[in-house]
Amino acid sequence: MFVNITISCLHLDRCFSKFDVTNACIVLTSGLRVTSLKTVKVLHVEGFTGIGTIPSRIEVAREELLGLLQTCKALKEIRFQGLEYFLPLSIPAELIPPTLRTRKIEVSYERDRGHGVVHQLNWDDGQWQHQITADGSLRVDIFQDKLDQQWGKKELAVLSAAGVSINRLFLQRSFSNITDNTQSIILTSGCIIPVLHTLRELSIRYTDVDLEMFLRILAYTKECTKITKLNFVYGKVPDKVDARMIPHLLKQRRLTVVWVPKTGVGYLLDLDAGNWKLIE
């Protein structure tokens, strides 16, 4: 005889793999399956946060998310937190089952806990509403996956529109180019990141940059009025830059330009001379 015991909170810490719609169960990274979901009230799916190597990238498809919510009959809240999880950018209103629209389950998604934006699903239209976290450490990481870049672009737009200071933007193997008018960054997926007037620090990581591209990046940086630091990490940069080609405005602002090659030794660009100097 089975007894229905209420599960106040099911916390899956770096072990959620997918929701099997056909068999109505959660599949863990080990291959084990969680089938007793009808009495779960709160489901917290937690993953990787912060800079470093992400173990896997998991897309939670629209059908999976809706199937999971319908299977958990007692569910009141579900939270996804972690850079490896991708949730749908939206859910067409016509695809939302009436039962879910009535239950108004709280669905939230936070790519990097405490460092950016919490997204909350609006059951009326299937779009996400956005709440900016307030711990004073706003940071956005954008990786090479297309869906990740779309979410990153969305978060930057939310922060920029609110006039909130973006302390750091990390482009992790996701930088591709600068538009001809130097007003936007082009990511590897084709996503466009316009000038960010509240950006404080930009880091381009794991990307080789030639002289022409280096100067285009400086030109884009000039448009970001609050930026104080530009980093090139684990990629190649020009050995020397003609100081006459460096925008005078960046010299006035005393922009800090740092290069950290794969050796891990740091170098600082002398904006007046165009030479790299070892950081002691």
PDB file of C-alpha atoms in Angstrom:
ATOM      1  CA  MET A   1       0.000   0.000   0.000  1.00  0.00           C
ATOM      2  CA  PHE A   2       1.351   3.415  -1.007  1.00  0.00           C
ATOM      3  CA  VAL A   3       0.923   6.447   1.239  1.00  0.00           C
ATOM      4  CA  ASN A   4       0.878   9.911  -0.291  1.00  0.00           C
ATOM      5  CA  ILE A   5       3.333  11.874   1.812  1.00  0.00           C
ATOM      6  CA  THR A   6       3.737  15.561   1.008  1.00  0.00           C
ATOM      7  CA  ILE A   7       7.277  16.465  -0.071  1.00  0.00           C
ATOM      8  CA  SER A   8       7.764  20.059   1.024  1.00  0.00           C
ATOM      9  CA  CYS A   9      10.849  20.614  -1.154  1.00  0.00           C
ATOM     10  CA  LEU A  10      12.800  18.440  -3.586  1.00  0.00           C
ATOM     11  CA  HIS A  11      16.275  19.939  -4.074  1.00  0.00           C
ATOM     12  CA  LEU A  12      18.266  18.598  -7.029  1.00  0.00           C
ATOM     13  CA  ASP A  13      21.841  19.857  -6.681  1.00  0.00           C
ATOM     14  CA  ARG A  14      23.804  19.508  -9.962  1.00  0.00           C
ATOM     15  CA  CYS A  15      22.077  16.232 -10.783  1.00  0.00           C
ATOM     16  CA  PHE A  16      19.072  17.146 -12.968  1.00  0.00           C
ATOM     17  CA  SER A  17      19.438  15.846 -16.521  1.00  0.00           C
ATOM     18  CA  LYS A  18      16.003  16.070 -18.119  1.00  0.00           C
ATOM     19  CA  PHE A  19      12.298  15.399 -17.719  1.00  0.00           C
ATOM     20  CA  ASP A  20      11.110  12.288 -19.547  1.00  0.00           C
ATOM     21  CA  VAL A  21       7.727  13.352 -20.901  1.00  0.00           C
ATOM     22  CA  THR A  22       6.753   9.851 -22.058  1.00  0.00           C
ATOM     23  CA  ASN A  23       7.362   8.192 -18.679  1.00  0.00           C
ATOM     24  CA  ALA A  24       6.540  11.272 -16.561  1.00  0.00           C
ATOM     25  CA  CYS A  25       9.727  11.178 -14.519  1.00  0.00           C
ATOM     26  CA  ILE A  26      12.876  13.190 -13.838  1.00  0.00           C
ATOM     27  CA  VAL A  27      16.078  11.640 -15.165  1.00  0.00           C
ATOM     28  CA  LEU A  28      19.172  12.343 -13.077  1.00  0.00           C
ATOM     29  CA  THR A  29      22.716  12.665 -14.420  1.00  0.00           C
ATOM     30  CA  SER A  30      23.466   9.193 -13.003  1.00  0.00           C
ATOM     31  CA  GLY A  31      20.649   7.690 -15.061  1.00  0.00           C
ATOM     32  CA  LEU A  32      18.426   7.112 -12.033  1.00  0.00           C
ATOM     33  CA  ARG A  33      14.807   8.185 -12.360  1.00  0.00           C
ATOM     34  CA  VAL A  34      12.614  10.087  -9.909  1.00  0.00           C
ATOM     35  CA  THR A  35       9.019   9.003 -10.398  1.00  0.00           C
ATOM     36  CA  SER A  36       7.206   9.995  -7.184  1.00  0.00           C
ATOM     37  CA  LEU A  37       6.484  13.618  -8.064  1.00  0.00           C
ATOM     38  CA  LYS A  38       2.752  14.091  -7.441  1.00  0.00           C
ATOM     39  CA  THR A  39       3.146  15.368  -3.866  1.00  0.00           C
ATOM     40  CA  VAL A  40       6.156  17.666  -4.408  1.00  0.00           C
ATOM     41  CA  LYS A  41       5.275  21.243  -3.415  1.00  0.00           C
ATOM     42  CA  VAL A  42       8.571  23.003  -4.240  1.00  0.00           C
ATOM     43  CA  LEU A  43      11.165  21.836  -6.769  1.00  0.00           C
ATOM     44  CA  HIS A  44      14.576  23.489  -6.745  1.00  0.00           C
ATOM     45  CA  VAL A  45      16.917  22.572  -9.605  1.00  0.00           C
ATOM     46  CA  GLU A  46      20.347  23.975  -8.829  1.00  0.00           C
ATOM     47  CA  GLY A  47      23.426  23.882 -11.006  1.00  0.00           C
ATOM     48  CA  PHE A  48      26.761  25.528 -11.651  1.00  0.00           C
ATOM     49  CA  THR A  49      27.326  29.213 -10.892  1.00  0.00           C
ATOM     50  CA  GLY A  50      30.373  31.410 -11.366  1.00  0.00           C
ATOM     51  CA  ILE A  51      33.328  31.502 -13.748  1.00  0.00           C
ATOM     52  CA  GLY A  52      34.970  28.266 -14.844  1.00  0.00           C
ATOM     53  CA  THR A  53      34.269  25.086 -16.759  1.00  0.00           C
ATOM     54  CA  ILE A  54      30.603  24.158 -16.910  1.00  0.00           C
ATOM     55  CA  PRO A  55      30.187  20.347 -16.802  1.00  0.00           C
ATOM     56  CA  SER A  56      27.281  20.142 -19.256  1.00  0.00           C
ATOM     57  CA  ARG A  57      24.706  22.276 -21.041  1.00  0.00           C
ATOM     58  CA  ILE A  58      21.102  21.184 -20.523  1.00  0.00           C
ATOM     59  CA  GLU A  59      18.220  22.616 -22.509  1.00  0.00           C
ATOM     60  CA  VAL A  60      14.855  22.197 -20.829  1.00  0.00           C
ATOM     61  CA  ALA A  61      12.529  22.179 -23.827  1.00  0.00           C
ATOM     62  CA  ARG A  62       9.088  23.745 -23.674  1.00  0.00           C
ATOM     63  CA  GLU A  63       7.408  20.326 -23.767  1.00  0.00           C
ATOM     64  CA  GLU A  64       9.587  19.121 -20.871  1.00  0.00           C
ATOM     65  CA  LEU A  65       8.805  22.125 -18.693  1.00  0.00           C
ATOM     66  CA  LEU A  66       5.047  21.917 -19.282  1.00  0.00           C
ATOM     67  CA  GLY A  67       5.082  18.141 -18.794  1.00  0.00           C
ATOM     68  CA  LEU A  68       6.983  18.462 -15.506  1.00  0.00           C
ATOM     69  CA  LEU A  69       4.575  21.079 -14.189  1.00  0.00           C
ATOM     70  CA  GLN A  70       1.536  18.976 -15.100  1.00  0.00           C
ATOM     71  CA  THR A  71       3.005  15.830 -13.512  1.00  0.00           C
ATOM     72  CA  CYS A  72       3.702  17.559 -10.181  1.00  0.00           C
ATOM     73  CA  LYS A  73       0.058  17.905  -9.133  1.00  0.00           C
ATOM     74  CA  ALA A  74       0.796  19.639  -5.823  1.00  0.00           C
ATOM     75  CA  LEU A  75       3.557  21.909  -7.113  1.00  0.00           C
ATOM     76  CA  LYS A  76       3.461  25.534  -6.010  1.00  0.00           C
ATOM     77  CA  GLU A  77       6.942  26.671  -7.015  1.00  0.00           C
ATOM     78  CA  ILE A  78       9.800  25.572  -9.253  1.00  0.00           C
ATOM     79  CA  ARG A  79      13.210  27.261  -9.465  1.00  0.00           C
ATOM     80  CA  PHE A  80      15.991  26.671 -11.965  1.00  0.00           C
ATOM     81  CA  GLN A  81      19.371  28.148 -11.022  1.00  0.00           C
ATOM     82  CA  GLY A  82      22.603  27.561 -12.887  1.00  0.00           C
ATOM     83  CA  LEU A  83      24.534  28.513 -15.990  1.00  0.00           C
ATOM     84  CA  GLU A  84      24.206  25.050 -17.547  1.00  0.00           C
ATOM     85  CA  TYR A  85      20.401  25.208 -17.755  1.00  0.00           C
ATOM     86  CA  PHE A  86      18.555  26.771 -20.691  1.00  0.00           C
ATOM     87  CA  LEU A  87      14.833  27.363 -20.384  1.00  0.00           C
ATOM     88  CA  PRO A  88      12.532  28.383 -23.272  1.00  0.00           C
ATOM     89  CA  LEU A  89      12.744  32.064 -24.183  1.00  0.00           C
ATOM     90  CA  SER A  90       8.930  32.096 -24.074  1.00  0.00           C
ATOM     91  CA  ILE A  91       5.910  29.794 -24.181  1.00  0.00           C
ATOM     92  CA  PRO A  92       3.203  30.606 -26.757  1.00  0.00           C
ATOM     93  CA  ALA A  93       0.054  31.460 -24.823  1.00  0.00           C
ATOM     94  CA  GLU A  94      -2.044  29.074 -26.917  1.00  0.00           C
ATOM     95  CA  LEU A  95       0.119  26.135 -25.801  1.00  0.00           C
ATOM     96  CA  ILE A  96      -0.390  26.745 -22.089  1.00  0.00           C
ATOM     97  CA  PRO A  97      -2.890  24.181 -20.701  1.00  0.00           C
ATOM     98  CA  PRO A  98      -5.847  25.816 -18.914  1.00  0.00           C
ATOM     99  CA  THR A  99      -5.046  23.854 -15.731  1.00  0.00           C
ATOM    100  CA  LEU A 100      -1.587  25.415 -15.513  1.00  0.00           C
ATOM    101  CA  ARG A 101      -2.941  28.864 -16.230  1.00  0.00           C
ATOM    102  CA  THR A 102      -5.356  28.396 -13.314  1.00  0.00           C
ATOM    103  CA  ARG A 103      -2.792  26.957 -10.875  1.00  0.00           C
ATOM    104  CA  LYS A 104      -0.399  29.895 -11.369  1.00  0.00           C
ATOM    105  CA  ILE A 105       2.679  27.913 -10.343  1.00  0.00           C
ATOM    106  CA  GLU A 106       5.610  30.211  -9.583  1.00  0.00           C
ATOM    107  CA  VAL A 107       8.276  29.436 -12.204  1.00  0.00           C
ATOM    108  CA  SER A 108      11.604  31.232 -11.876  1.00  0.00           C
ATOM    109  CA  TYR A 109      14.913  30.978 -13.720  1.00  0.00           C
ATOM    110  CA  GLU A 110      18.221  32.479 -12.633  1.00  0.00           C
ATOM    111  CA  ARG A 111      21.269  31.817 -14.809  1.00  0.00           C
ATOM    112  CA  ASP A 112      23.861  32.917 -12.256  1.00  0.00           C
ATOM    113  CA  ARG A 113      22.533  33.113  -8.710  1.00  0.00           C
ATOM    114  CA  GLY A 114      22.887  36.513  -7.059  1.00  0.00           C
ATOM    115  CA  HIS A 115      24.733  38.169  -9.943  1.00  0.00           C
ATOM    116  CA  GLY A 116      22.162  39.307 -12.469  1.00  0.00           C
ATOM    117  CA  VAL A 117      18.475  38.839 -13.197  1.00  0.00           C
ATOM    118  CA  VAL A 118      15.733  36.511 -11.950  1.00  0.00           C
ATOM    119  CA  HIS A 119      13.209  35.630 -14.666  1.00  0.00           C
ATOM    120  CA  GLN A 120       9.647  34.784 -13.634  1.00  0.00           C
ATOM    121  CA  LEU A 121       7.130  33.230 -16.018  1.00  0.00           C
ATOM    122  CA  ASN A 122       3.910  35.153 -16.620  1.00  0.00           C
ATOM    123  CA  TRP A 123       1.137  32.625 -17.178  1.00  0.00           C
ATOM    124  CA  ASP A 124      -1.105  35.181 -18.877  1.00  0.00           C
ATOM    125  CA  ASP A 125       1.082  35.539 -21.981  1.00  0.00           C
ATOM    126  CA  GLY A 126       3.884  32.974 -21.603  1.00  0.00           C
ATOM    127  CA  GLN A 127       6.556  35.676 -21.436  1.00  0.00           C
ATOM    128  CA  TRP A 128       9.171  36.176 -18.752  1.00  0.00           C
ATOM    129  CA  GLN A 129       9.108  39.077 -16.332  1.00  0.00           C
ATOM    130  CA  HIS A 130      12.417  40.214 -14.913  1.00  0.00           C
ATOM    131  CA  GLN A 131      13.606  41.119 -11.435  1.00  0.00           C
ATOM    132  CA  ILE A 132      17.105  42.493 -10.919  1.00  0.00           C
ATOM    133  CA  THR A 133      18.980  40.966  -7.997  1.00  0.00           C
ATOM    134  CA  ALA A 134      20.183  43.536  -5.492  1.00  0.00           C
ATOM    135  CA  ASP A 135      23.400  42.210  -3.992  1.00  0.00           C
ATOM    136  CA  GLY A 136      25.577  44.826  -5.740  1.00  0.00           C
ATOM    137  CA  SER A 137      27.545  42.314  -7.798  1.00  0.00           C
ATOM    138  CA  LEU A 138      25.852  42.365 -11.180  1.00  0.00           C
ATOM    139  CA  ARG A 139      27.715  40.187 -13.665  1.00  0.00           C
ATOM    140  CA  VAL A 140      26.716  38.586 -16.956  1.00  0.00           C
ATOM    141  CA  ASP A 141      28.490  35.566 -18.464  1.00  0.00           C
ATOM    142  CA  ILE A 142      27.822  34.691 -22.103  1.00  0.00           C
ATOM    143  CA  PHE A 143      29.079  31.399 -23.533  1.00  0.00           C
ATOM    144  CA  GLN A 144      29.159  29.947 -27.063  1.00  0.00           C
ATOM    145  CA  ASP A 145      25.736  28.271 -27.057  1.00  0.00           C
ATOM    146  CA  LYS A 146      23.125  30.112 -29.131  1.00  0.00           C
ATOM    147  CA  LEU A 147      20.371  29.889 -26.518  1.00  0.00           C
ATOM    148  CA  ASP A 148      22.775  31.043 -23.810  1.00  0.00           C
ATOM    149  CA  GLN A 149      23.686  34.058 -25.949  1.00  0.00           C
ATOM    150  CA  GLN A 150      20.004  34.868 -26.454  1.00  0.00           C
ATOM    151  CA  TRP A 151      19.427  34.768 -22.686  1.00  0.00           C
ATOM    152  CA  GLY A 152      22.563  36.839 -22.093  1.00  0.00           C
ATOM    153  CA  LYS A 153      21.395  39.450 -24.570  1.00  0.00           C
ATOM    154  CA  LYS A 154      18.006  39.573 -22.842  1.00  0.00           C
ATOM    155  CA  GLU A 155      19.603  40.102 -19.424  1.00  0.00           C
ATOM    156  CA  LEU A 156      21.895  42.856 -20.699  1.00  0.00           C
ATOM    157  CA  ALA A 157      18.889  44.633 -22.224  1.00  0.00           C
ATOM    158  CA  VAL A 158      16.999  44.431 -18.919  1.00  0.00           C
ATOM    159  CA  LEU A 159      19.940  45.804 -16.913  1.00  0.00           C
ATOM    160  CA  SER A 160      20.736  48.505 -19.450  1.00  0.00           C
ATOM    161  CA  ALA A 161      17.119  49.684 -19.697  1.00  0.00           C
ATOM    162  CA  ALA A 162      16.968  49.956 -15.906  1.00  0.00           C
ATOM    163  CA  GLY A 163      20.160  52.020 -15.839  1.00  0.00           C
ATOM    164  CA  VAL A 164      21.760  49.502 -13.511  1.00  0.00           C
ATOM    165  CA  SER A 165      25.549  49.296 -13.393  1.00  0.00           C
ATOM    166  CA  ILE A 166      26.827  46.116 -15.067  1.00  0.00           C
ATOM    167  CA  ASN A 167      29.977  45.425 -13.108  1.00  0.00           C
ATOM    168  CA  ARG A 168      31.357  42.746 -15.402  1.00  0.00           C
ATOM    169  CA  LEU A 169      30.541  41.206 -18.772  1.00  0.00           C
ATOM    170  CA  PHE A 170      32.412  37.989 -19.557  1.00  0.00           C
ATOM    171  CA  LEU A 171      32.347  36.798 -23.183  1.00  0.00           C
ATOM    172  CA  GLN A 172      33.472  33.179 -22.919  1.00  0.00           C
ATOM    173  CA  ARG A 173      34.348  31.950 -26.444  1.00  0.00           C
ATOM    174  CA  SER A 174      31.336  33.940 -27.611  1.00  0.00           C
ATOM    175  CA  PHE A 175      32.900  37.086 -29.111  1.00  0.00           C
ATOM    176  CA  SER A 176      32.917  37.197 -32.925  1.00  0.00           C
ATOM    177  CA  ASN A 177      33.199  40.755 -34.240  1.00  0.00           C
ATOM    178  CA  ILE A 178      32.352  44.445 -33.924  1.00  0.00           C
ATOM    179  CA  THR A 179      29.876  46.047 -36.321  1.00  0.00           C
ATOM    180  CA  ASP A 180      31.264  48.445 -38.927  1.00  0.00           C
ATOM    181  CA  ASN A 181      29.927  51.477 -37.047  1.00  0.00           C
ATOM    182  CA  THR A 182      31.598  50.153 -33.828  1.00  0.00           C
ATOM    183  CA  GLN A 183      28.267  50.516 -32.017  1.00  0.00           C
ATOM    184  CA  SER A 184      27.648  46.822 -31.316  1.00  0.00           C
ATOM    185  CA  ILE A 185      29.309  43.515 -30.470  1.00  0.00           C
ATOM    186  CA  ILE A 186      28.475  40.549 -32.695  1.00  0.00           C
ATOM    187  CA  LEU A 187      28.414  37.199 -30.891  1.00  0.00           C
ATOM    188  CA  THR A 188      29.227  33.861 -32.531  1.00  0.00           C
ATOM    189  CA  SER A 189      25.506  33.060 -32.904  1.00  0.00           C
ATOM    190  CA  GLY A 190      24.863  36.359 -34.686  1.00  0.00           C
ATOM    191  CA  CYS A 191      23.268  37.993 -31.624  1.00  0.00           C
ATOM    192  CA  ILE A 192      23.958  41.724 -31.422  1.00  0.00           C
ATOM    193  CA  ILE A 193      24.965  43.448 -28.178  1.00  0.00           C
ATOM    194  CA  PRO A 194      24.591  47.238 -28.520  1.00  0.00           C
ATOM    195  CA  VAL A 195      26.665  49.809 -26.668  1.00  0.00           C
ATOM    196  CA  LEU A 196      26.251  49.323 -22.910  1.00  0.00           C
ATOM    197  CA  HIS A 197      26.461  52.712 -21.232  1.00  0.00           C
ATOM    198  CA  THR A 198      26.416  51.216 -17.708  1.00  0.00           C
ATOM    199  CA  LEU A 199      29.124  48.595 -18.336  1.00  0.00           C
ATOM    200  CA  ARG A 200      32.149  48.832 -16.002  1.00  0.00           C
ATOM    201  CA  GLU A 201      34.349  45.970 -17.168  1.00  0.00           C
ATOM    202  CA  LEU A 202      34.502  43.832 -20.323  1.00  0.00           C
ATOM    203  CA  SER A 203      36.409  40.540 -20.545  1.00  0.00           C
ATOM    204  CA  ILE A 204      36.936  38.744 -23.861  1.00  0.00           C
ATOM    205  CA  ARG A 205      38.064  35.218 -23.050  1.00  0.00           C
ATOM    206  CA  TYR A 206      39.517  32.379 -25.161  1.00  0.00           C
ATOM    207  CA  THR A 207      39.446  34.470 -28.357  1.00  0.00           C
ATOM    208  CA  ASP A 208      42.426  35.480 -30.534  1.00  0.00           C
ATOM    209  CA  VAL A 209      42.330  39.123 -31.659  1.00  0.00           C
ATOM    210  CA  ASP A 210      44.396  40.649 -34.491  1.00  0.00           C
ATOM    211  CA  LEU A 211      45.369  44.332 -34.701  1.00  0.00           C
ATOM    212  CA  GLU A 212      42.362  45.412 -36.764  1.00  0.00           C
ATOM    213  CA  MET A 213      39.932  43.695 -34.406  1.00  0.00           C
ATOM    214  CA  PHE A 214      41.778  45.026 -31.364  1.00  0.00           C
ATOM    215  CA  LEU A 215      41.301  48.599 -32.593  1.00  0.00           C
ATOM    216  CA  ARG A 216      37.620  47.949 -33.361  1.00  0.00           C
ATOM    217  CA  ILE A 217      37.135  46.684 -29.805  1.00  0.00           C
ATOM    218  CA  LEU A 218      38.799  49.834 -28.467  1.00  0.00           C
ATOM    219  CA  ALA A 219      36.456  51.914 -30.644  1.00  0.00           C
ATOM    220  CA  TYR A 220      33.438  50.069 -29.197  1.00  0.00           C
ATOM    221  CA  THR A 221      34.815  50.524 -25.682  1.00  0.00           C
ATOM    222  CA  LYS A 222      35.052  54.265 -26.285  1.00  0.00           C
ATOM    223  CA  GLU A 223      31.262  54.330 -26.729  1.00  0.00           C
ATOM    224  CA  CYS A 224      30.695  52.628 -23.346  1.00  0.00           C
ATOM    225  CA  THR A 225      30.843  55.746 -21.203  1.00  0.00           C
ATOM    226  CA  LYS A 226      31.243  54.055 -17.797  1.00  0.00           C
ATOM    227  CA  ILE A 227      33.795  51.379 -18.665  1.00  0.00           C
ATOM    228  CA  THR A 228      37.071  51.415 -16.730  1.00  0.00           C
ATOM    229  CA  LYS A 229      38.670  48.076 -17.617  1.00  0.00           C
ATOM    230  CA  LEU A 230      39.080  45.888 -20.710  1.00  0.00           C
ATOM    231  CA  ASN A 231      40.491  42.358 -20.379  1.00  0.00           C
ATOM    232  CA  PHE A 232      41.775  39.885 -22.961  1.00  0.00           C
ATOM    233  CA  VAL A 233      42.141  36.498 -21.282  1.00  0.00           C
ATOM    234  CA  TYR A 234      43.639  33.257 -22.675  1.00  0.00           C
ATOM    235  CA  GLY A 235      43.802  34.519 -26.256  1.00  0.00           C
ATOM    236  CA  LYS A 236      46.366  36.168 -28.540  1.00  0.00           C
ATOM    237  CA  VAL A 237      46.557  39.949 -28.999  1.00  0.00           C
ATOM    238  CA  PRO A 238      48.864  42.215 -31.083  1.00  0.00           C
ATOM    239  CA  ASP A 239      52.426  42.447 -29.749  1.00  0.00           C
ATOM    240  CA  LYS A 240      52.334  46.227 -30.165  1.00  0.00           C
ATOM    241  CA  VAL A 241      49.722  48.857 -30.946  1.00  0.00           C
ATOM    242  CA  ASP A 242      50.407  52.187 -32.666  1.00  0.00           C
ATOM    243  CA  ALA A 243      49.578  54.612 -29.845  1.00  0.00           C
ATOM    244  CA  ARG A 244      48.283  57.124 -32.420  1.00  0.00           C
ATOM    245  CA  MET A 245      45.491  54.652 -33.260  1.00  0.00           C
ATOM    246  CA  ILE A 246      44.265  54.421 -29.660  1.00  0.00           C
ATOM    247  CA  PRO A 247      41.278  56.768 -29.127  1.00  0.00           C
ATOM    248  CA  HIS A 248      42.345  59.855 -27.205  1.00  0.00           C
ATOM    249  CA  LEU A 249      39.171  59.665 -25.113  1.00  0.00           C
ATOM    250  CA  LEU A 250      40.288  56.300 -23.693  1.00  0.00           C
ATOM    251  CA  LYS A 251      43.606  57.842 -22.688  1.00  0.00           C
ATOM    252  CA  GLN A 252      41.762  60.652 -20.955  1.00  0.00           C
ATOM    253  CA  ARG A 253      39.611  58.169 -19.074  1.00  0.00           C
ATOM    254  CA  ARG A 254      42.715  56.153 -18.135  1.00  0.00           C
ATOM    255  CA  LEU A 255      41.133  52.935 -19.356  1.00  0.00           C
ATOM    256  CA  THR A 256      42.934  49.877 -17.979  1.00  0.00           C
ATOM    257  CA  VAL A 257      43.661  47.292 -20.706  1.00  0.00           C
ATOM    258  CA  VAL A 258      44.937  43.933 -19.461  1.00  0.00           C
ATOM    259  CA  TRP A 259      46.138  40.868 -21.372  1.00  0.00           C
ATOM    260  CA  VAL A 260      46.459  37.505 -19.620  1.00  0.00           C
ATOM    261  CA  PRO A 261      47.820  34.824 -22.003  1.00  0.00           C
ATOM    262  CA  LYS A 262      47.575  31.101 -21.289  1.00  0.00           C
ATOM    263  CA  THR A 263      50.790  31.289 -19.267  1.00  0.00           C
ATOM    264  CA  GLY A 264      48.780  33.133 -16.629  1.00  0.00           C
ATOM    265  CA  VAL A 265      51.188  36.108 -16.525  1.00  0.00           C
ATOM    266  CA  GLY A 266      49.459  39.481 -16.766  1.00  0.00           C
ATOM    267  CA  TYR A 267      50.398  42.448 -18.969  1.00  0.00           C
ATOM    268  CA  LEU A 268      49.146  46.038 -18.915  1.00  0.00           C
ATOM    269  CA  LEU A 269      48.860  48.133 -22.087  1.00  0.00           C
ATOM    270  CA  ASP A 270      50.595  51.508 -21.956  1.00  0.00           C
ATOM    271  CA  LEU A 271      48.055  53.616 -23.858  1.00  0.00           C
ATOM    272  CA  ASP A 272      50.586  56.380 -24.531  1.00  0.00           C
ATOM    273  CA  ALA A 273      53.293  54.099 -25.953  1.00  0.00           C
ATOM    274  CA  GLY A 274      51.262  51.150 -27.268  1.00  0.00           C
ATOM    275  CA  ASN A 275      53.468  48.597 -25.481  1.00  0.00           C
ATOM    276  CA  TRP A 276      52.549  45.796 -23.102  1.00  0.00           C
ATOM    277  CA  LYS A 277      54.199  45.949 -19.686  1.00  0.00           C
ATOM    278  CA  LEU A 278      54.483  43.057 -17.274  1.00  0.00           C
ATOM    279  CA  ILE A 279      52.263  43.415 -14.235  1.00  0.00           C
ATOM    280  CA  GLU A 280      54.522  43.006 -11.226  1.00  0.00           C
TER     281      GLU A 280
END
